[in-house]
PDB file of C-alpha atoms and ligand atoms in Angstrom:
ATOM      1  CA  MET A   1       1.551 -38.969  49.245  1.00 42.00           C
ATOM      2  CA  ALA A   2       1.213 -39.301  45.433  1.00 41.00           C
ATOM      3  CA  LEU A   3      -0.067 -36.659  43.512  1.00 38.00           C
ATOM      4  CA  LYS A   4      -2.649 -37.168  40.831  1.00 45.00           C
ATOM      5  CA  GLY A   5      -2.245 -36.520  37.101  1.00 49.00           C
ATOM      6  CA  LYS A   6       0.638 -35.080  35.401  1.00 46.00           C
ATOM      7  CA  ILE A   7       2.990 -32.829  33.782  1.00 50.00           C
ATOM      8  CA  VAL A   8       2.728 -34.098  30.647  1.00 41.00           C
ATOM      9  CA  PRO A   9       5.427 -31.006  28.406  1.00 42.00           C
ATOM     10  CA  GLU A  10       3.954 -28.792  25.720  1.00 40.00           C
ATOM     11  CA  PRO A  11       4.254 -29.916  22.597  1.00 42.00           C
ATOM     12  CA  VAL A  12       7.023 -28.255  20.650  1.00 41.00           C
ATOM     13  CA  ASP A  13       4.635 -25.587  17.207  1.00 43.00           C
ATOM     14  CA  ILE A  14       6.909 -26.458  14.655  1.00 43.00           C
ATOM     15  CA  GLY A  15       5.690 -24.986  12.484  1.00 44.00           C
ATOM     16  CA  GLN A  16       5.141 -21.616  14.559  1.00 48.00           C
ATOM     17  CA  ILE A  17       7.685 -18.644  13.357  1.00 49.00           C
ATOM     18  CA  ALA A  18       9.853 -16.892  16.435  1.00 57.00           C
ATOM     19  CA  VAL A  19      11.096 -14.797  14.578  1.00 79.00           C
ATOM     20  CA  PRO A  20       8.395 -13.215  11.810  1.00 86.00           C
ATOM     21  CA  PRO A  21       9.542 -13.027   8.647  1.00 90.00           C
ATOM     22  CA  PHE A  22      11.685 -10.220   7.185  1.00 95.00           C
ATOM     23  CA  ALA A  23       8.939  -9.980   4.637  1.00 96.00           C
ATOM     24  CA  GLN A  24       6.211 -11.283   2.847  1.00 96.00           C
ATOM     25  CA  LEU A  25       5.372 -10.651  -0.953  1.00 98.00           C
ATOM     26  CA  PRO A  26       2.043  -9.575  -2.294  1.00 98.00           C
ATOM     27  CA  ASP A  27      -0.292 -12.562  -4.270  1.00 97.00           C
ATOM     28  CA  ALA A  28      -1.272 -11.403  -7.373  1.00 96.00           C
ATOM     29  CA  ALA A  29      -3.325 -14.128  -7.763  1.00 96.00           C
ATOM     30  CA  THR A  30      -6.041 -12.918  -4.892  1.00 98.00           C
ATOM     31  CA  LEU A  31      -4.495  -9.211  -3.149  1.00 98.00           C
ATOM     32  CA  PHE A  32      -7.102  -6.802  -5.589  1.00 98.00           C
ATOM     33  CA  GLU A  33      -9.658  -9.896  -5.439  1.00 98.00           C
ATOM     34  CA  SER A  34      -9.375  -9.363  -2.272  1.00 98.00           C
ATOM     35  CA  ARG A  35      -8.956  -4.957  -1.328  1.00 98.00           C
ATOM     36  CA  ALA A  36     -12.583  -5.199  -4.141  1.00 98.00           C
ATOM     37  CA  GLU A  37     -14.424  -7.686  -0.999  1.00 98.00           C
ATOM     38  CA  ARG A  38     -13.083  -5.462   1.338  1.00 98.00           C
ATOM     39  CA  LEU A  39     -13.993  -1.863  -0.358  1.00 98.00           C
ATOM     40  CA  ALA A  40     -17.643  -3.153  -1.233  1.00 98.00           C
ATOM     41  CA  ALA A  41     -18.339  -4.358   2.728  1.00 98.00           C
ATOM     42  CA  LEU A  42     -17.222  -0.669   3.563  1.00 97.00           C
ATOM     43  CA  ALA A  43     -18.835   0.906   1.180  1.00 97.00           C
ATOM     44  CA  PRO A  44     -22.317  -0.004   2.526  1.00 98.00           C
ATOM     45  CA  GLY A  45     -24.045   2.907   4.770  1.00 97.00           C
ATOM     46  CA  HIS A  46     -20.645   5.269   3.962  1.00 95.00           C
ATOM     47  CA  ALA A  47     -20.033   9.209   4.032  1.00 93.00           C
ATOM     48  CA  LEU A  48     -17.881   8.932   1.294  1.00 93.00           C
ATOM     49  CA  GLU A  49     -20.126   5.209  -0.823  1.00 95.00           C
ATOM     50  CA  PRO A  50     -20.310   6.643  -4.320  1.00 93.00           C
ATOM     51  CA  TYR A  51     -16.588   6.526  -4.059  1.00 93.00           C
ATOM     52  CA  LEU A  52     -15.590   3.146  -2.147  1.00 96.00           C
ATOM     53  CA  ARG A  53     -17.830   1.719  -4.946  1.00 96.00           C
ATOM     54  CA  PHE A  54     -15.685   3.412  -7.953  1.00 95.00           C
ATOM     55  CA  LEU A  55     -12.615   2.251  -5.941  1.00 96.00           C
ATOM     56  CA  THR A  56     -14.333  -0.899  -5.777  1.00 97.00           C
ATOM     57  CA  ALA A  57     -14.337  -0.879  -9.867  1.00 97.00           C
ATOM     58  CA  ILE A  58     -10.390   0.291 -10.001  1.00 97.00           C
ATOM     59  CA  ALA A  59      -9.789  -2.979  -7.573  1.00 98.00           C
ATOM     60  CA  ARG A  60     -12.151  -5.687  -9.769  1.00 98.00           C
ATOM     61  CA  ALA A  61     -10.452  -4.387 -12.612  1.00 98.00           C
ATOM     62  CA  GLN A  62      -6.778  -4.563 -11.724  1.00 98.00           C
ATOM     63  CA  HIS A  63      -7.661  -7.833 -10.471  1.00 98.00           C
ATOM     64  CA  GLY A  64      -8.796  -8.857 -13.673  1.00 97.00           C
ATOM     65  CA  ALA A  65      -5.793  -7.056 -15.845  1.00 97.00           C
ATOM     66  CA  VAL A  66      -3.579 -10.400 -14.120  1.00 96.00           C
ATOM     67  CA  GLY A  67      -4.252 -12.960 -15.670  1.00 90.00           C
ATOM     68  CA  GLN A  68      -4.199 -10.419 -19.377  1.00 90.00           C
ATOM     69  CA  LEU A  69       0.255  -9.882 -18.350  1.00 90.00           C
ATOM     70  CA  PRO A  70       2.402 -11.108 -20.223  1.00 86.00           C
ATOM     71  CA  ALA A  71       4.917 -12.214 -17.753  1.00 83.00           C
ATOM     72  CA  GLY A  72       7.156  -9.923 -15.849  1.00 83.00           C
ATOM     73  CA  THR A  73      11.157  -9.865 -16.525  1.00 86.00           C
ATOM     74  CA  LEU A  74      12.732 -10.155 -13.293  1.00 89.00           C
ATOM     75  CA  PRO A  75      16.105  -8.324 -12.837  1.00 89.00           C
ATOM     76  CA  GLY A  76      19.180 -10.687 -12.441  1.00 91.00           C
ATOM     77  CA  LYS A  77      21.409 -12.271  -9.711  1.00 92.00           C
ATOM     78  CA  ASP A  78      24.491  -9.500  -9.398  1.00 95.00           C
ATOM     79  CA  HIS A  79      22.067  -6.466 -10.032  1.00 95.00           C
ATOM     80  CA  ILE A  80      20.399  -8.262  -6.730  1.00 95.00           C
ATOM     81  CA  ALA A  81      23.313  -8.917  -4.848  1.00 95.00           C
ATOM     82  CA  PHE A  82      24.726  -5.730  -5.572  1.00 96.00           C
ATOM     83  CA  CYS A  83      21.429  -3.701  -4.170  1.00 96.00           C
ATOM     84  CA  HIS A  84      21.391  -5.861  -2.085  1.00 95.00           C
ATOM     85  CA  ALA A  85      25.736  -4.568  -1.125  1.00 96.00           C
ATOM     86  CA  ARG A  86      24.460  -1.143  -0.566  1.00 96.00           C
ATOM     87  CA  GLU A  87      20.897  -1.972   1.159  1.00 97.00           C
ATOM     88  CA  LEU A  88      19.278  -0.785  -2.355  1.00 97.00           C
ATOM     89  CA  PRO A  89      15.246  -2.405  -3.016  1.00 97.00           C
ATOM     90  CA  VAL A  90      15.666  -4.725  -6.299  1.00 96.00           C
ATOM     91  CA  LEU A  91      13.569  -2.537  -8.263  1.00 97.00           C
ATOM     92  CA  ASP A  92      14.158   1.086  -8.066  1.00 97.00           C
ATOM     93  CA  ARG A  93      10.054   1.920  -8.968  1.00 97.00           C
ATOM     94  CA  LEU A  94      12.247   5.387 -10.293  1.00 96.00           C
ATOM     95  CA  ALA A  95      15.503   3.444 -11.533  1.00 94.00           C
ATOM     96  CA  TRP A  96      13.419   0.071 -12.199  1.00 92.00           C
ATOM     97  CA  LYS A  97      12.997   0.581 -16.559  1.00 93.00           C
ATOM     98  CA  ARG A  98       9.605  -2.122 -17.114  1.00 94.00           C
ATOM     99  CA  ASP A  99       8.988  -3.569 -19.505  1.00 93.00           C
ATOM    100  CA  ALA A 100       5.731  -4.128 -21.691  1.00 93.00           C
ATOM    101  CA  SER A 101       3.594  -5.305 -19.214  1.00 94.00           C
ATOM    102  CA  PHE A 102       3.143  -2.496 -17.652  1.00 96.00           C
ATOM    103  CA  VAL A 103       1.859  -0.885 -20.532  1.00 97.00           C
ATOM    104  CA  ALA A 104      -0.624  -3.838 -20.831  1.00 96.00           C
ATOM    105  CA  GLY A 105      -1.578  -3.595 -17.562  1.00 97.00           C
ATOM    106  CA  ALA A 106      -2.458   0.030 -18.041  1.00 98.00           C
ATOM    107  CA  ARG A 107      -4.298  -0.469 -21.734  1.00 98.00           C
ATOM    108  CA  ALA A 108      -6.688  -3.537 -19.152  1.00 97.00           C
ATOM    109  CA  ILE A 109      -7.653  -1.526 -16.433  1.00 98.00           C
ATOM    110  CA  ALA A 110      -8.332   0.970 -18.480  1.00 98.00           C
ATOM    111  CA  THR A 111     -10.882  -2.234 -20.895  1.00 97.00           C
ATOM    112  CA  GLU A 112     -12.260  -3.498 -17.686  1.00 96.00           C
ATOM    113  CA  LEU A 113     -13.296  -0.602 -16.418  1.00 96.00           C
ATOM    114  CA  THR A 114     -15.220   0.130 -19.586  1.00 91.00           C
ATOM    115  CA  GLY A 115     -19.149   0.713 -19.045  1.00 90.00           C
ATOM    116  CA  THR A 116     -18.752   1.789 -14.952  1.00 93.00           C
ATOM    117  CA  ALA A 117     -20.710   4.158 -13.820  1.00 89.00           C
ATOM    118  CA  MET A 118     -18.628   7.321 -12.597  1.00 89.00           C
ATOM    119  CA  PRO A 119     -18.705  10.712 -12.313  1.00 87.00           C
ATOM    120  CA  GLU A 120     -18.098  12.485 -15.817  1.00 90.00           C
ATOM    121  CA  PRO A 121     -15.231  13.983 -14.955  1.00 90.00           C
ATOM    122  CA  ALA A 122     -13.687  10.176 -14.060  1.00 91.00           C
ATOM    123  CA  ALA A 123     -15.264   8.553 -17.561  1.00 94.00           C
ATOM    124  CA  GLN A 124     -12.391  12.221 -19.964  1.00 94.00           C
ATOM    125  CA  ALA A 125      -9.681  11.158 -17.421  1.00 95.00           C
ATOM    126  CA  LEU A 126     -10.593   7.501 -18.081  1.00 96.00           C
ATOM    127  CA  ALA A 127     -11.086   8.135 -22.037  1.00 97.00           C
ATOM    128  CA  ALA A 128      -7.406  10.619 -22.552  1.00 97.00           C
ATOM    129  CA  PHE A 129      -5.877   7.879 -20.465  1.00 98.00           C
ATOM    130  CA  ALA A 130      -6.873   4.433 -22.613  1.00 97.00           C
ATOM    131  CA  GLY A 131      -6.464   7.257 -25.258  1.00 97.00           C
ATOM    132  CA  ARG A 132      -2.544   7.422 -24.816  1.00 98.00           C
ATOM    133  CA  ASP A 133       0.336   6.271 -27.120  1.00 98.00           C
ATOM    134  CA  ASP A 134       2.357   3.532 -25.066  1.00 98.00           C
ATOM    135  CA  ALA A 135       5.118   6.061 -25.385  1.00 98.00           C
ATOM    136  CA  SER A 136       2.616   8.856 -23.612  1.00 98.00           C
ATOM    137  CA  LEU A 137       1.767   6.348 -20.612  1.00 98.00           C
ATOM    138  CA  GLU A 138       4.643   5.900 -19.703  1.00 98.00           C
ATOM    139  CA  ALA A 139       5.981   9.518 -19.790  1.00 98.00           C
ATOM    140  CA  LEU A 140       2.401   9.824 -17.499  1.00 98.00           C
ATOM    141  CA  ALA A 141       3.750   6.884 -15.122  1.00 98.00           C
ATOM    142  CA  ASP A 142       6.810   8.477 -14.630  1.00 98.00           C
ATOM    143  CA  ARG A 143       5.371  11.769 -13.914  1.00 97.00           C
ATOM    144  CA  VAL A 144       2.770  10.016 -11.513  1.00 97.00           C
ATOM    145  CA  LEU A 145       6.144   7.775  -9.529  1.00 97.00           C
ATOM    146  CA  ARG A 146       8.113  11.220  -9.175  1.00 96.00           C
ATOM    147  CA  GLU A 147       5.027  13.286  -7.699  1.00 93.00           C
ATOM    148  CA  GLU A 148       4.805  15.784 -10.962  1.00 95.00           C
ATOM    149  CA  HIS A 149       2.132  14.951 -13.195  1.00 92.00           C
ATOM    150  CA  GLN A 150       0.649  18.777 -14.500  1.00 91.00           C
ATOM    151  CA  ASP A 151      -2.195  20.359 -13.546  1.00 89.00           C
ATOM    152  CA  GLY A 152      -4.572  18.335 -17.178  1.00 91.00           C
ATOM    153  CA  GLU A 153      -3.532  15.017 -15.641  1.00 94.00           C
ATOM    154  CA  VAL A 154      -4.722  14.806 -12.172  1.00 93.00           C
ATOM    155  CA  ALA A 155      -7.771  13.025 -12.864  1.00 93.00           C
ATOM    156  CA  GLU A 156      -6.183  10.005 -14.901  1.00 96.00           C
ATOM    157  CA  VAL A 157      -3.509   9.784 -11.631  1.00 96.00           C
ATOM    158  CA  LEU A 158      -5.862   7.650  -9.968  1.00 95.00           C
ATOM    159  CA  PHE A 159      -5.799   5.349 -13.711  1.00 97.00           C
ATOM    160  CA  ALA A 160      -1.858   5.752 -14.357  1.00 98.00           C
ATOM    161  CA  GLY A 161      -1.413   4.659  -9.617  1.00 98.00           C
ATOM    162  CA  ALA A 162      -3.976   1.719 -10.667  1.00 98.00           C
ATOM    163  CA  ALA A 163      -1.064   0.870 -13.306  1.00 98.00           C
ATOM    164  CA  LEU A 164       1.354   1.165 -11.410  1.00 98.00           C
ATOM    165  CA  GLU A 165      -0.051  -0.354  -8.317  1.00 98.00           C
ATOM    166  CA  LEU A 166      -0.488  -3.789 -11.208  1.00 98.00           C
ATOM    167  CA  HIS A 167       2.797  -3.770 -12.721  1.00 97.00           C
ATOM    168  CA  PHE A 168       5.100  -3.406  -9.490  1.00 97.00           C
ATOM    169  CA  ALA A 169       2.444  -5.936  -6.856  1.00 98.00           C
ATOM    170  CA  CYS A 170       3.357  -9.050 -10.077  1.00 96.00           C
ATOM    171  CA  MET A 171       6.908  -7.819 -10.955  1.00 96.00           C
ATOM    172  CA  ALA A 172       7.427  -7.906  -6.414  1.00 97.00           C
ATOM    173  CA  ALA A 173       4.604 -11.687  -6.429  1.00 96.00           C
ATOM    174  CA  LEU A 174       7.809 -12.881  -9.116  1.00 95.00           C
ATOM    175  CA  LEU A 175      10.428 -12.600  -6.003  1.00 95.00           C
ATOM    176  CA  ASP A 176      11.475 -15.880  -4.110  1.00 94.00           C
ATOM    177  CA  PRO A 177      11.537 -13.396  -0.699  1.00 92.00           C
ATOM    178  CA  ALA A 178      14.893 -14.474   0.275  1.00 89.00           C
ATOM    179  CA  ASP A 179      16.048 -11.569  -2.854  1.00 90.00           C
ATOM    180  CA  LEU A 180      14.653  -9.197  -0.047  1.00 95.00           C
ATOM    181  CA  ALA A 181      16.779  -7.780   2.518  1.00 96.00           C
ATOM    182  CA  PRO A 182      16.737  -4.269   4.544  1.00 96.00           C
ATOM    183  CA  VAL A 183      17.331  -1.181   2.711  1.00 97.00           C
ATOM    184  CA  GLU A 184      18.394   2.318   3.656  1.00 97.00           C
ATOM    185  CA  PRO A 185      16.168   4.410   4.783  1.00 97.00           C
ATOM    186  CA  ARG A 186      14.386   0.677   6.993  1.00 97.00           C
ATOM    187  CA  SER A 187      10.836   2.563   6.899  1.00 98.00           C
ATOM    188  CA  LEU A 188      11.024   2.581   2.882  1.00 98.00           C
ATOM    189  CA  CYS A 189       9.855  -0.868   0.663  1.00 98.00           C
ATOM    190  CA  PRO A 190      13.728  -3.763   0.378  1.00 98.00           C
ATOM    191  CA  VAL A 191      11.639  -4.098  -3.503  1.00 98.00           C
ATOM    192  CA  CYS A 192      10.625  -0.138  -4.722  1.00 98.00           C
ATOM    193  CA  GLY A 193      11.854   1.798  -2.495  1.00 98.00           C
ATOM    194  CA  SER A 194       8.308   3.070  -2.084  1.00 98.00           C
ATOM    195  CA  LEU A 195       6.483   4.648   1.883  1.00 98.00           C
ATOM    196  CA  ALA A 196       5.128   2.784   3.207  1.00 98.00           C
ATOM    197  CA  ILE A 197       1.306   3.832   3.157  1.00 98.00           C
ATOM    198  CA  ALA A 198       0.340   2.195   5.839  1.00 98.00           C
ATOM    199  CA  SER A 199       1.959  -0.496   8.632  1.00 98.00           C
ATOM    200  CA  VAL A 200      -0.377  -3.289   9.947  1.00 97.00           C
ATOM    201  CA  VAL A 201       0.060  -5.298  13.419  1.00 96.00           C
ATOM    202  CA  GLU A 202       0.167  -8.592  12.992  1.00 94.00           C
ATOM    203  CA  ALA A 203      -2.950 -11.346  14.886  1.00 91.00           C
ATOM    204  CA  ALA A 204      -1.505 -14.575  13.103  1.00 87.00           C
ATOM    205  CA  HIS A 205      -0.242 -17.639  15.913  1.00 82.00           C
ATOM    206  CA  GLY A 206       3.824 -16.969  15.222  1.00 79.00           C
ATOM    207  CA  ARG A 207       3.738 -13.478  14.606  1.00 85.00           C
ATOM    208  CA  GLN A 208       1.277 -11.676  17.372  1.00 88.00           C
ATOM    209  CA  GLY A 209       1.960  -8.109  17.634  1.00 92.00           C
ATOM    210  CA  ALA A 210       4.223  -7.768  15.350  1.00 94.00           C
ATOM    211  CA  ARG A 211       4.648  -5.209  12.449  1.00 96.00           C
ATOM    212  CA  PHE A 212       4.613  -4.956   9.052  1.00 97.00           C
ATOM    213  CA  LEU A 213       4.832  -1.741   6.996  1.00 98.00           C
ATOM    214  CA  CYS A 214       3.210  -2.126   3.560  1.00 98.00           C
ATOM    215  CA  CYS A 215       4.109  -0.068   0.311  1.00 98.00           C
ATOM    216  CA  SER A 216       2.719   2.417  -1.135  1.00 98.00           C
ATOM    217  CA  LEU A 217       3.345   0.585  -4.848  1.00 98.00           C
ATOM    218  CA  CYS A 218       3.977  -3.327  -4.959  1.00 98.00           C
ATOM    219  CA  GLN A 219       1.883  -3.952  -2.090  1.00 98.00           C
ATOM    220  CA  THR A 220       5.281  -5.921  -0.149  1.00 98.00           C
ATOM    221  CA  ARG A 221       5.040  -6.020   3.734  1.00 98.00           C
ATOM    222  CA  TRP A 222       8.292  -5.909   5.832  1.00 98.00           C
ATOM    223  CA  ASN A 223       8.786  -5.750   9.552  1.00 96.00           C
ATOM    224  CA  TYR A 224       9.464  -2.628  11.265  1.00 96.00           C
ATOM    225  CA  THR A 225       9.652  -1.966  14.811  1.00 95.00           C
ATOM    226  CA  ARG A 226       6.411  -1.417  16.964  1.00 94.00           C
ATOM    227  CA  ILE A 227       6.628   2.362  18.344  1.00 95.00           C
ATOM    228  CA  GLN A 228       9.585   3.767  15.295  1.00 97.00           C
ATOM    229  CA  CYS A 229       8.140   6.471  12.858  1.00 98.00           C
ATOM    230  CA  ALA A 230       7.024   4.702   9.755  1.00 98.00           C
ATOM    231  CA  HIS A 231       8.512   8.101   7.395  1.00 98.00           C
ATOM    232  CA  CYS A 232      11.728   9.588   9.180  1.00 97.00           C
ATOM    233  CA  VAL A 233      12.912   6.387  11.060  1.00 97.00           C
ATOM    234  CA  SER A 234      12.301   8.206  14.563  1.00 97.00           C
ATOM    235  CA  THR A 235      11.755   6.201  17.854  1.00 96.00           C
ATOM    236  CA  LYS A 236      11.113   9.377  19.564  1.00 97.00           C
ATOM    237  CA  GLY A 237       7.543  11.990  19.288  1.00 96.00           C
ATOM    238  CA  ILE A 238       5.269   8.527  18.748  1.00 96.00           C
ATOM    239  CA  ALA A 239       1.923   9.235  18.985  1.00 95.00           C
ATOM    240  CA  TYR A 240      -1.282   7.175  17.822  1.00 95.00           C
ATOM    241  CA  GLN A 241      -4.777   9.249  17.375  1.00 93.00           C
ATOM    242  CA  ASN A 242      -8.064   7.544  17.345  1.00 89.00           C
ATOM    243  CA  ILE A 243     -11.838   9.143  16.475  1.00 88.00           C
ATOM    244  CA  GLU A 244     -13.327   9.334  19.941  1.00 86.00           C
ATOM    245  CA  GLY A 245     -15.619   6.139  20.036  1.00 84.00           C
ATOM    246  CA  GLY A 246     -14.686   6.014  16.430  1.00 83.00           C
ATOM    247  CA  SER A 247     -12.444   2.294  15.242  1.00 86.00           C
ATOM    248  CA  LYS A 248      -9.867  -0.170  17.666  1.00 90.00           C
ATOM    249  CA  ALA A 249      -8.438  -0.552  13.808  1.00 95.00           C
ATOM    250  CA  VAL A 250      -7.328   2.141  12.499  1.00 96.00           C
ATOM    251  CA  ARG A 251      -5.395   5.055  14.509  1.00 96.00           C
ATOM    252  CA  ALA A 252      -2.854   7.599  12.655  1.00 96.00           C
ATOM    253  CA  GLU A 253       0.674   6.748  14.721  1.00 97.00           C
ATOM    254  CA  THR A 254       1.711  10.841  14.851  1.00 96.00           C
ATOM    255  CA  CYS A 255       5.598  11.890  14.635  1.00 97.00           C
ATOM    256  CA  ASN A 256       6.528  14.975  16.380  1.00 97.00           C
ATOM    257  CA  GLU A 257       9.956  15.053  14.729  1.00 97.00           C
ATOM    258  CA  CYS A 258       8.516  15.505  11.347  1.00 98.00           C
ATOM    259  CA  ARG A 259       4.404  16.147  11.975  1.00 98.00           C
ATOM    260  CA  THR A 260       3.689  13.245   9.735  1.00 98.00           C
ATOM    261  CA  TYR A 261       1.662  10.408  10.354  1.00 97.00           C
ATOM    262  CA  THR A 262       1.376   6.565   9.162  1.00 98.00           C
ATOM    263  CA  LYS A 263      -2.410   4.812   8.962  1.00 97.00           C
ATOM    264  CA  ILE A 264      -1.740   1.701  12.134  1.00 97.00           C
ATOM    265  CA  LEU A 265      -4.832  -0.804  11.664  1.00 98.00           C
ATOM    266  CA  TYR A 266      -5.003  -3.929  14.172  1.00 96.00           C
ATOM    267  CA  LEU A 267      -5.906  -7.315  12.272  1.00 96.00           C
ATOM    268  CA  GLU A 268      -6.819  -7.870  16.275  1.00 95.00           C
ATOM    269  CA  GLU A 269      -9.782  -5.811  15.937  1.00 95.00           C
ATOM    270  CA  ASP A 270     -10.386  -6.743  12.453  1.00 96.00           C
ATOM    271  CA  ALA A 271      -9.269  -9.867  10.830  1.00 96.00           C
ATOM    272  CA  ASP A 272     -10.533  -7.749   6.749  1.00 97.00           C
ATOM    273  CA  ILE A 273      -8.493  -5.543   6.592  1.00 97.00           C
ATOM    274  CA  ASP A 274      -7.279  -4.488   3.647  1.00 98.00           C
ATOM    275  CA  PRO A 275      -3.376  -1.566   3.843  1.00 98.00           C
ATOM    276  CA  VAL A 276      -5.193   0.130   0.982  1.00 98.00           C
ATOM    277  CA  ALA A 277      -8.428  -0.377   1.692  1.00 98.00           C
ATOM    278  CA  ASP A 278      -8.856   1.067   5.508  1.00 97.00           C
ATOM    279  CA  ASP A 279      -6.535   3.530   4.268  1.00 97.00           C
ATOM    280  CA  LEU A 280      -8.818   5.640   1.998  1.00 96.00           C
ATOM    281  CA  ALA A 281     -12.028   3.787   4.072  1.00 96.00           C
ATOM    282  CA  SER A 282     -10.723   6.405   7.429  1.00 95.00           C
ATOM    283  CA  LEU A 283     -10.690   9.438   5.386  1.00 94.00           C
ATOM    284  CA  PRO A 284     -11.995  10.532   7.940  1.00 91.00           C
ATOM    285  CA  LEU A 285      -9.131  10.947  10.556  1.00 94.00           C
ATOM    286  CA  ASP A 286      -7.314  12.272   8.073  1.00 94.00           C
ATOM    287  CA  ILE A 287      -8.846  15.268   8.430  1.00 92.00           C
ATOM    288  CA  LEU A 288      -8.812  15.511  12.085  1.00 93.00           C
ATOM    289  CA  VAL A 289      -5.194  14.615  12.239  1.00 95.00           C
ATOM    290  CA  SER A 290      -4.080  16.905   9.884  1.00 94.00           C
ATOM    291  CA  GLU A 291      -6.288  19.315  11.336  1.00 93.00           C
ATOM    292  CA  ALA A 292      -4.651  19.022  14.806  1.00 94.00           C
ATOM    293  CA  GLY A 293      -0.660  20.483  12.547  1.00 95.00           C
ATOM    294  CA  TRP A 294       0.756  16.353  11.242  1.00 96.00           C
ATOM    295  CA  ALA A 295       0.899  16.352   7.513  1.00 96.00           C
ATOM    296  CA  ARG A 296      -0.062  12.748   5.413  1.00 96.00           C
ATOM    297  CA  ALA A 297       3.976  10.451   4.768  1.00 97.00           C
ATOM    298  CA  CYS A 298       2.864   9.095   2.452  1.00 96.00           C
ATOM    299  CA  PRO A 299       0.888  10.288  -0.863  1.00 94.00           C
ATOM    300  CA  SER A 300      -1.736   8.118  -1.932  1.00 96.00           C
ATOM    301  CA  PHE A 301      -2.259   7.595  -5.745  1.00 95.00           C
ATOM    302  CA  TYR A 302      -6.806   7.673  -4.628  1.00 94.00           C
ATOM    303  CA  LEU A 303      -6.511  11.035  -2.805  1.00 89.00           C
ATOM    304  CA  MET A 304      -6.069  14.568  -3.368  1.00 71.00           C
ATOM    305  CA  PRO A 305      -3.519  16.891  -2.066  1.00 58.00           C
ATOM    306  CA  ASP A 306      -5.521  20.088  -0.748  1.00 55.00           C
ATOM    307  CA  GLY A 307      -3.342  21.727   1.538  1.00 46.00           C
ATOM    308  CA  ASP A 308      -3.622  23.121   4.961  1.00 47.00           C
ATOM    309  CA  ASP A 309      -7.253  20.912   5.271  1.00 48.00           C
ATOM    310  CA  GLY A 310      -5.884  17.376   4.308  1.00 54.00           C
ATOM    311  CA  ASP A 311      -6.303  15.449   1.502  1.00 62.00           C
ATOM    312  CA  LEU A 312      -9.039  14.390  -0.559  1.00 62.00           C
ATOM    313  CA  PRO A 313     -10.806  12.507  -3.362  1.00 64.00           C
ATOM    314  CA  PRO A 314     -10.023  13.620  -5.483  1.00 61.00           C
ATOM    315  CA  LEU A 315     -14.094  13.294  -7.289  1.00 48.00           C
ATOM    316  CA  SER A 316     -15.638  13.471  -4.556  1.00 44.00           C
ATOM    317  CA  SER A 317     -19.002  15.049  -6.198  1.00 38.00           C
ATOM    318  CA  ALA A 318     -19.169  11.098  -7.253  1.00 36.00           C
ATOM    319  CA  GLY A 319     -22.122   9.596  -7.304  1.00 33.00           C
TER     320      GLY A 319
HETATM  321 ZN1   ZN B   1       7.138  -1.886  -2.737  1.00 61.36          ZN
HETATM  322 ZN1   ZN B   2       8.750  10.866  10.938  1.00 61.36          ZN
END
């Protein structure tokens, strides 16, 4: 009997990535602009609308500053080989000597934000930040990176953090992906050694279901086991929490080994997700998870630790 039809081989998609790339470096030209657009889209009608609009202005200022920076100076291949051999980050946030582009970026952000509507405490902090000399800006940045900032400069942390994000993202963007290798522990960014602010689960063809941790400082993303604590690397005691009836795109991955949580974001549910924007806009989830006994694994420059009640916007009276 003759069969109708025929079988044909499926075309082989040579663009498909069977194994996801180890890391995705940030694109400085679009990173902060995309974040600003995401924040602006999340703001209308949000319980934290004034705060999200203020963060939008900061991301726009970061984007505006990108084109004004002198070219950063990358480490040599010897340094990169040294780091790889010891499973160390290539631009360790605590050891890397920032070049003049950091201060230039900090000043550009302050200038870009001049004239932006903001609450009086933020305006005062911005004036103090802009008034610092170069050495004082560098010293503040060191304290912020070490989480050793003083009580009187808490309101400046978000401006210093924005400048540090800008500097490290622009440096990371200059690297070659081949310059990156996993560091120990695997939960730390291979570029700068920071913890992840959140993770994303990819939806794109070829990397669907792959999970990437998103650096809280340089904005690099690196591939990571799907069910594993983003803080202590435990694979035991992991659970996922979200708000009943809330968005399925944002969950808290909780770990009972270290009693911390990190947000996990699903691009399949929402393709426009930005790790920083969506982390901050899902603050109600932080509050519930904190009340249930887990602490935030990675601090945010844009949140102020508030003891047992979780973290709060530093300018919650904004607007
Ligand atoms: Zn990093
Ligand atoms: Zn853990």
